[in-house]
mmCIF file of C-alpha atoms in Angstrom:
data_model
loop_
_atom_site.group_PDB
_atom_site.id
_atom_site.type_symbol
_atom_site.label_atom_id
_atom_site.label_comp_id
_atom_site.label_asym_id
_atom_site.label_seq_id
_atom_site.Cartn_x
_atom_site.Cartn_y
_atom_site.Cartn_z
ATOM 1 C CA MET A 1 256.603 69.878 -80.576
ATOM 2 C CA ARG A 2 256.854 67.085 -77.937
ATOM 3 C CA PRO A 3 260.166 65.495 -77.359
ATOM 4 C CA LEU A 4 259.109 62.034 -78.568
ATOM 5 C CA LEU A 5 257.615 63.531 -81.769
ATOM 6 C CA CYS A 6 260.921 65.522 -82.328
ATOM 7 C CA LEU A 7 262.727 62.106 -82.151
ATOM 8 C CA LEU A 8 260.353 60.650 -84.644
ATOM 9 C CA ALA A 9 260.753 63.450 -87.128
ATOM 10 C CA LEU A 10 264.540 63.942 -86.760
ATOM 11 C CA GLY A 11 264.999 60.181 -86.828
ATOM 12 C CA GLY A 12 263.151 59.922 -90.238
ATOM 13 C CA VAL A 13 265.073 62.839 -91.493
ATOM 14 C CA LEU A 14 268.516 61.356 -90.655
ATOM 15 C CA LEU A 15 267.430 57.903 -91.781
ATOM 16 C CA PHE A 16 266.224 59.182 -95.164
ATOM 17 C CA LEU A 17 269.440 61.150 -95.593
ATOM 18 C CA LEU A 18 271.545 58.203 -94.869
ATOM 19 C CA GLY A 19 269.477 56.132 -97.170
ATOM 20 C CA LEU A 20 270.147 58.663 -100.013
ATOM 21 C CA HIS A 21 273.875 58.748 -99.276
ATOM 22 C CA LEU A 22 274.143 54.969 -99.016
ATOM 23 C CA GLU A 23 271.404 54.629 -101.961
ATOM 24 C CA LEU A 24 269.345 52.282 -99.890
ATOM 25 C CA LYS A 25 266.081 52.786 -101.502
ATOM 26 C CA TRP A 26 264.145 50.546 -98.957
ATOM 27 C CA LEU A 27 265.456 52.619 -96.123
ATOM 28 C CA CYS A 28 264.302 55.903 -97.964
ATOM 29 C CA LEU A 29 260.932 54.414 -98.449
ATOM 30 C CA LEU A 30 260.381 53.532 -94.911
ATOM 31 C CA SER A 31 261.888 56.683 -93.474
ATOM 32 C CA LYS A 32 260.490 59.381 -95.827
ATOM 33 C CA PRO A 33 256.967 59.306 -94.255
ATOM 34 C CA LEU A 34 258.053 59.666 -90.624
ATOM 35 C CA PRO A 35 258.525 63.578 -90.377
ATOM 36 C CA VAL A 36 255.043 63.988 -91.903
ATOM 37 C CA ILE A 37 253.565 61.574 -89.524
ATOM 38 C CA ALA A 38 255.210 63.506 -86.721
ATOM 39 C CA LEU A 39 253.643 66.654 -87.811
ATOM 40 C CA LEU A 40 250.203 64.989 -88.115
ATOM 41 C CA LEU A 41 250.482 63.877 -84.450
ATOM 42 C CA TRP A 42 251.638 67.239 -83.366
ATOM 43 C CA LEU A 43 248.540 68.880 -84.664
ATOM 44 C CA ARG A 44 246.468 66.399 -82.695
ATOM 45 C CA THR A 45 247.832 68.106 -79.599
ATOM 46 C CA THR A 46 246.018 71.518 -80.298
ATOM 47 C CA ALA A 47 242.522 72.523 -80.309
ATOM 48 C CA ALA A 48 240.375 71.268 -83.252
ATOM 49 C CA SER A 49 239.228 73.713 -85.802
ATOM 50 C CA ALA A 50 238.216 73.944 -89.386
ATOM 51 C CA TYR A 51 241.780 75.391 -90.120
ATOM 52 C CA ARG A 52 243.519 72.278 -88.415
ATOM 53 C CA ARG A 53 241.320 69.695 -90.136
ATOM 54 C CA TRP A 54 242.104 71.127 -93.581
ATOM 55 C CA ILE A 55 245.900 71.396 -92.953
ATOM 56 C CA SER A 56 245.824 67.810 -91.646
ATOM 57 C CA ILE A 57 244.191 66.579 -94.682
ATOM 58 C CA GLY A 58 246.654 68.276 -96.807
ATOM 59 C CA LEU A 59 249.432 66.671 -94.904
ATOM 60 C CA LEU A 60 247.853 63.166 -95.250
ATOM 61 C CA PHE A 61 247.834 63.818 -99.075
ATOM 62 C CA SER A 62 251.472 64.980 -98.927
ATOM 63 C CA LEU A 63 252.106 61.652 -97.047
ATOM 64 C CA LEU A 64 250.713 59.823 -99.809
ATOM 65 C CA GLY A 65 252.594 61.807 -102.388
ATOM 66 C CA ASP A 66 256.014 60.891 -100.411
ATOM 67 C CA VAL A 67 255.308 57.247 -100.566
ATOM 68 C CA LEU A 68 254.211 57.257 -104.186
ATOM 69 C CA LEU A 69 257.454 59.254 -105.385
ATOM 70 C CA GLU A 70 259.553 56.924 -103.242
ATOM 71 C CA TRP A 71 257.902 53.819 -104.500
ATOM 72 C CA PRO A 72 260.332 51.461 -106.582
ATOM 73 C CA ALA A 73 257.990 51.695 -109.705
ATOM 74 C CA ASP A 74 257.508 55.103 -111.650
ATOM 75 C CA LEU A 75 254.546 56.610 -109.986
ATOM 76 C CA PHE A 76 255.439 60.137 -110.681
ATOM 77 C CA VAL A 77 252.185 61.221 -112.144
ATOM 78 C CA PHE A 78 250.330 59.699 -109.208
ATOM 79 C CA GLY A 79 252.546 61.383 -106.763
ATOM 80 C CA LEU A 80 251.997 64.661 -108.725
ATOM 81 C CA GLY A 81 248.246 64.128 -108.328
ATOM 82 C CA ALA A 82 248.480 63.492 -104.530
ATOM 83 C CA PHE A 83 250.533 66.638 -104.105
ATOM 84 C CA LEU A 84 248.309 68.708 -106.297
ATOM 85 C CA ILE A 85 245.336 67.859 -104.151
ATOM 86 C CA ALA A 86 247.443 68.704 -101.037
ATOM 87 C CA HIS A 87 247.926 72.239 -102.489
ATOM 88 C CA LEU A 88 244.409 72.553 -103.223
ATOM 89 C CA VAL A 89 243.507 71.533 -99.660
ATOM 90 C CA TYR A 90 245.764 73.939 -98.287
ATOM 91 C CA LEU A 91 244.239 76.609 -100.439
ATOM 92 C CA VAL A 92 240.761 75.802 -99.006
ATOM 93 C CA ALA A 93 242.455 76.202 -95.445
ATOM 94 C CA TYR A 94 243.872 79.563 -96.292
ATOM 95 C CA LEU A 95 240.601 80.701 -97.818
ATOM 96 C CA GLY A 96 238.833 79.711 -94.697
ATOM 97 C CA ASP A 97 240.902 82.343 -92.828
ATOM 98 C CA SER A 98 240.967 85.321 -95.309
ATOM 99 C CA ARG A 99 239.537 86.218 -98.507
ATOM 100 C CA ARG A 100 241.077 89.459 -99.037
ATOM 101 C CA LEU A 101 242.211 90.024 -102.571
ATOM 102 C CA VAL A 102 245.742 91.466 -101.742
ATOM 103 C CA PRO A 103 246.706 92.229 -105.453
ATOM 104 C CA LEU A 104 250.398 92.403 -104.441
ATOM 105 C CA ALA A 105 250.316 88.658 -103.084
ATOM 106 C CA LEU A 106 248.496 87.703 -106.241
ATOM 107 C CA LEU A 107 251.028 89.198 -108.511
ATOM 108 C CA LEU A 108 253.987 87.749 -106.567
ATOM 109 C CA ALA A 109 252.438 84.269 -106.195
ATOM 110 C CA PHE A 110 251.647 83.940 -110.044
ATOM 111 C CA ALA A 111 255.020 85.394 -111.010
ATOM 112 C CA VAL A 112 256.595 82.626 -109.055
ATOM 113 C CA ALA A 113 254.256 79.841 -110.380
ATOM 114 C CA GLY A 114 254.215 81.229 -114.025
ATOM 115 C CA SER A 115 257.933 81.580 -114.141
ATOM 116 C CA MET A 116 258.207 77.871 -112.930
ATOM 117 C CA PHE A 117 255.733 76.742 -115.702
ATOM 118 C CA ILE A 118 257.344 78.750 -118.478
ATOM 119 C CA LEU A 119 260.934 77.207 -117.624
ATOM 120 C CA LEU A 120 259.497 73.735 -117.565
ATOM 121 C CA ALA A 121 257.480 74.081 -120.555
ATOM 122 C CA ASN A 122 260.448 75.456 -122.614
ATOM 123 C CA SER A 123 262.215 72.155 -121.506
ATOM 124 C CA GLY A 124 259.720 69.994 -123.336
ATOM 125 C CA LEU A 125 256.960 68.495 -121.016
ATOM 126 C CA GLY A 126 255.404 66.296 -123.667
ATOM 127 C CA ASP A 127 252.039 64.695 -122.367
ATOM 128 C CA LEU A 128 252.625 66.212 -118.888
ATOM 129 C CA LEU A 129 252.320 69.733 -120.352
ATOM 130 C CA ILE A 130 248.552 70.134 -119.196
ATOM 131 C CA PRO A 131 248.951 68.218 -115.915
ATOM 132 C CA VAL A 132 252.040 70.606 -114.921
ATOM 133 C CA ALA A 133 249.887 73.482 -116.082
ATOM 134 C CA PHE A 134 247.125 72.796 -113.799
ATOM 135 C CA TYR A 135 249.633 71.918 -110.925
ATOM 136 C CA SER A 136 251.305 75.327 -111.477
ATOM 137 C CA LEU A 137 247.878 77.238 -111.352
ATOM 138 C CA ALA A 138 247.269 75.277 -108.248
ATOM 139 C CA ILE A 139 250.565 76.216 -106.413
ATOM 140 C CA GLY A 140 250.060 79.666 -107.600
ATOM 141 C CA CYS A 141 246.583 79.987 -105.933
ATOM 142 C CA MET A 142 247.808 78.198 -102.852
ATOM 143 C CA LEU A 143 250.824 80.513 -102.368
ATOM 144 C CA TRP A 144 248.632 83.622 -103.062
ATOM 145 C CA ARG A 145 246.285 82.658 -100.442
ATOM 146 C CA ALA A 146 249.045 81.973 -98.068
ATOM 147 C CA LEU A 147 250.615 85.407 -98.620
ATOM 148 C CA ALA A 148 247.208 87.045 -98.288
ATOM 149 C CA ARG A 149 246.976 86.093 -94.730
ATOM 150 C CA LEU A 150 249.661 88.417 -93.902
ATOM 151 C CA GLY A 151 248.597 91.457 -92.302
ATOM 152 C CA SER A 152 244.889 90.080 -91.613
ATOM 153 C CA ARG A 153 243.585 91.555 -88.298
ATOM 154 C CA ASN A 154 241.890 88.587 -87.357
ATOM 155 C CA ILE A 155 244.777 85.992 -87.830
ATOM 156 C CA ALA A 156 247.612 85.675 -85.474
ATOM 157 C CA THR A 157 250.879 87.182 -86.853
ATOM 158 C CA GLY A 158 252.876 84.189 -86.177
ATOM 159 C CA SER A 159 250.401 81.827 -87.696
ATOM 160 C CA ALA A 160 250.389 84.081 -90.976
ATOM 161 C CA TRP A 161 254.243 84.383 -91.331
ATOM 162 C CA LEU A 162 254.728 80.537 -90.759
ATOM 163 C CA ALA A 163 251.982 79.599 -93.359
ATOM 164 C CA ALA A 164 253.601 81.993 -95.765
ATOM 165 C CA GLY A 165 257.111 80.722 -95.335
ATOM 166 C CA GLY A 166 256.019 77.121 -95.306
ATOM 167 C CA ALA A 167 254.051 77.807 -98.722
ATOM 168 C CA LEU A 168 257.119 79.545 -100.121
ATOM 169 C CA LEU A 169 259.453 76.612 -99.297
ATOM 170 C CA PHE A 170 256.810 73.871 -100.576
ATOM 171 C CA VAL A 171 256.650 75.773 -103.914
ATOM 172 C CA LEU A 172 260.467 75.822 -103.805
ATOM 173 C CA SER A 173 260.769 72.023 -103.449
ATOM 174 C CA ASP A 174 258.325 71.504 -106.364
ATOM 175 C CA SER A 175 260.249 73.862 -108.391
ATOM 176 C CA LEU A 176 263.374 71.850 -107.771
ATOM 177 C CA ILE A 177 261.730 68.732 -108.551
ATOM 178 C CA GLY A 178 260.719 70.142 -112.012
ATOM 179 C CA ILE A 179 264.087 71.610 -112.778
ATOM 180 C CA ASN A 180 265.944 68.220 -111.687
ATOM 181 C CA ARG A 181 263.543 65.924 -113.813
ATOM 182 C CA PHE A 182 262.700 68.116 -116.815
ATOM 183 C CA VAL A 183 265.475 70.927 -117.225
ATOM 184 C CA ALA A 184 268.946 69.868 -115.913
ATOM 185 C CA PRO A 185 269.715 67.343 -113.107
ATOM 186 C CA PHE A 186 271.974 68.676 -110.475
ATOM 187 C CA ASP A 187 274.101 67.510 -107.784
ATOM 188 C CA GLY A 188 272.527 67.506 -104.461
ATOM 189 C CA ALA A 189 268.967 67.831 -106.002
ATOM 190 C CA ARG A 190 267.476 65.220 -103.807
ATOM 191 C CA TYR A 191 268.903 66.662 -100.626
ATOM 192 C CA ALA A 192 267.728 70.187 -101.487
ATOM 193 C CA ILE A 193 264.225 69.020 -102.522
ATOM 194 C CA ILE A 194 263.441 66.898 -99.344
ATOM 195 C CA LEU A 195 264.852 69.567 -96.909
ATOM 196 C CA SER A 196 262.965 72.423 -98.436
ATOM 197 C CA TYR A 197 259.796 70.182 -98.595
ATOM 198 C CA TRP A 198 260.112 69.217 -94.923
ATOM 199 C CA LEU A 199 260.842 72.807 -93.845
ATOM 200 C CA GLY A 200 257.849 73.846 -95.918
ATOM 201 C CA GLN A 201 255.546 71.405 -94.201
ATOM 202 C CA LEU A 202 256.814 72.145 -90.705
ATOM 203 C CA GLY A 203 256.036 75.783 -91.321
ATOM 204 C CA ILE A 204 252.561 75.048 -92.599
ATOM 205 C CA ALA A 205 251.846 72.725 -89.659
ATOM 206 C CA ALA A 206 253.348 75.112 -87.208
ATOM 207 C CA SER A 207 250.964 77.771 -88.532
ATOM 208 C CA VAL A 208 248.165 75.744 -87.050
ATOM 209 C CA ILE A 209 249.874 75.696 -83.603
ATOM 210 C CA ALA A 210 250.529 79.450 -83.714
ATOM 211 C CA LEU A 211 246.898 80.131 -84.779
ATOM 212 C CA HIS A 212 245.597 78.725 -81.678
ATOM 213 C CA SER A 213 248.429 79.979 -79.234
ATOM 214 C CA GLY A 214 249.061 83.225 -80.826
ATOM 215 C CA THR A 215 247.218 86.508 -80.528
ATOM 216 C CA PRO A 216 245.335 88.045 -83.700
ATOM 217 C CA GLN A 217 246.715 91.242 -84.619
ATOM 218 C CA SER A 218 243.281 93.070 -83.857
ATOM 219 C CA ALA A 219 243.660 91.737 -80.411
ATOM 220 C CA ASP A 220 247.100 93.114 -79.941
ATOM 221 C CA ALA A 221 245.968 96.602 -81.293
ATOM 222 C CA SER A 222 243.132 96.425 -78.672
ATOM 223 C CA SER A 223 245.191 95.612 -75.980
ATOM 224 C CA LEU A 224 247.709 98.438 -76.823
ATOM 225 C CA ALA A 225 244.857 100.644 -76.958
ATOM 226 C CA ALA A 226 243.497 99.563 -73.831
ATOM 227 C CA SER A 227 246.794 100.094 -71.952
ATOM 228 C CA THR A 228 247.297 103.395 -73.510
ATOM 229 C CA HIS A 229 244.039 104.880 -72.394
ATOM 230 C CA SER A 230 244.100 103.237 -68.874
#
């Protein structure tokens, strides 16, 4: 990432954490979008592609979710909706790269999403039961397709691992939000939620850069074979 973008992202992180520590809601609201804005600008520095376009759209909806969740009014449901769309957009991005079934990835993703939903449902969601069920299904699908990119011969290894790690961290952040809001509030929740969220978005955005700068596994294998026979 370019130095100015790194400064923008790091500045946003530090200002937001300072706002949390000092309980300055206005500072949190102003600084929270900055790291994702930096990621969006970073993606503009790489070659255009369908994958870049969909990941950028997902980041835009995540940015909207950031603002809605931080807004002084209780806009949790609207923020949830924005992040739901972000997960679905990331799902489209991953499907554009690979449509392999990968049963193990499917089982792992839905074990994670299903466990989260069961935990939240048992804590009493009331009118949010159906929306949270759809949300859990969406993040399960998104995580499945992110994990399914691992091992694809036509996808750069770095991109596959960054997207998978980013998706897992994004799901972790969502899970922590649900636990803190519906199950049992815990000390340091907001710090854990935002840091895992930003790291997840960084991994997902970096998967775009790695996709264009990395070498697909099939090309790696071809190069190795060529050097062996030469």
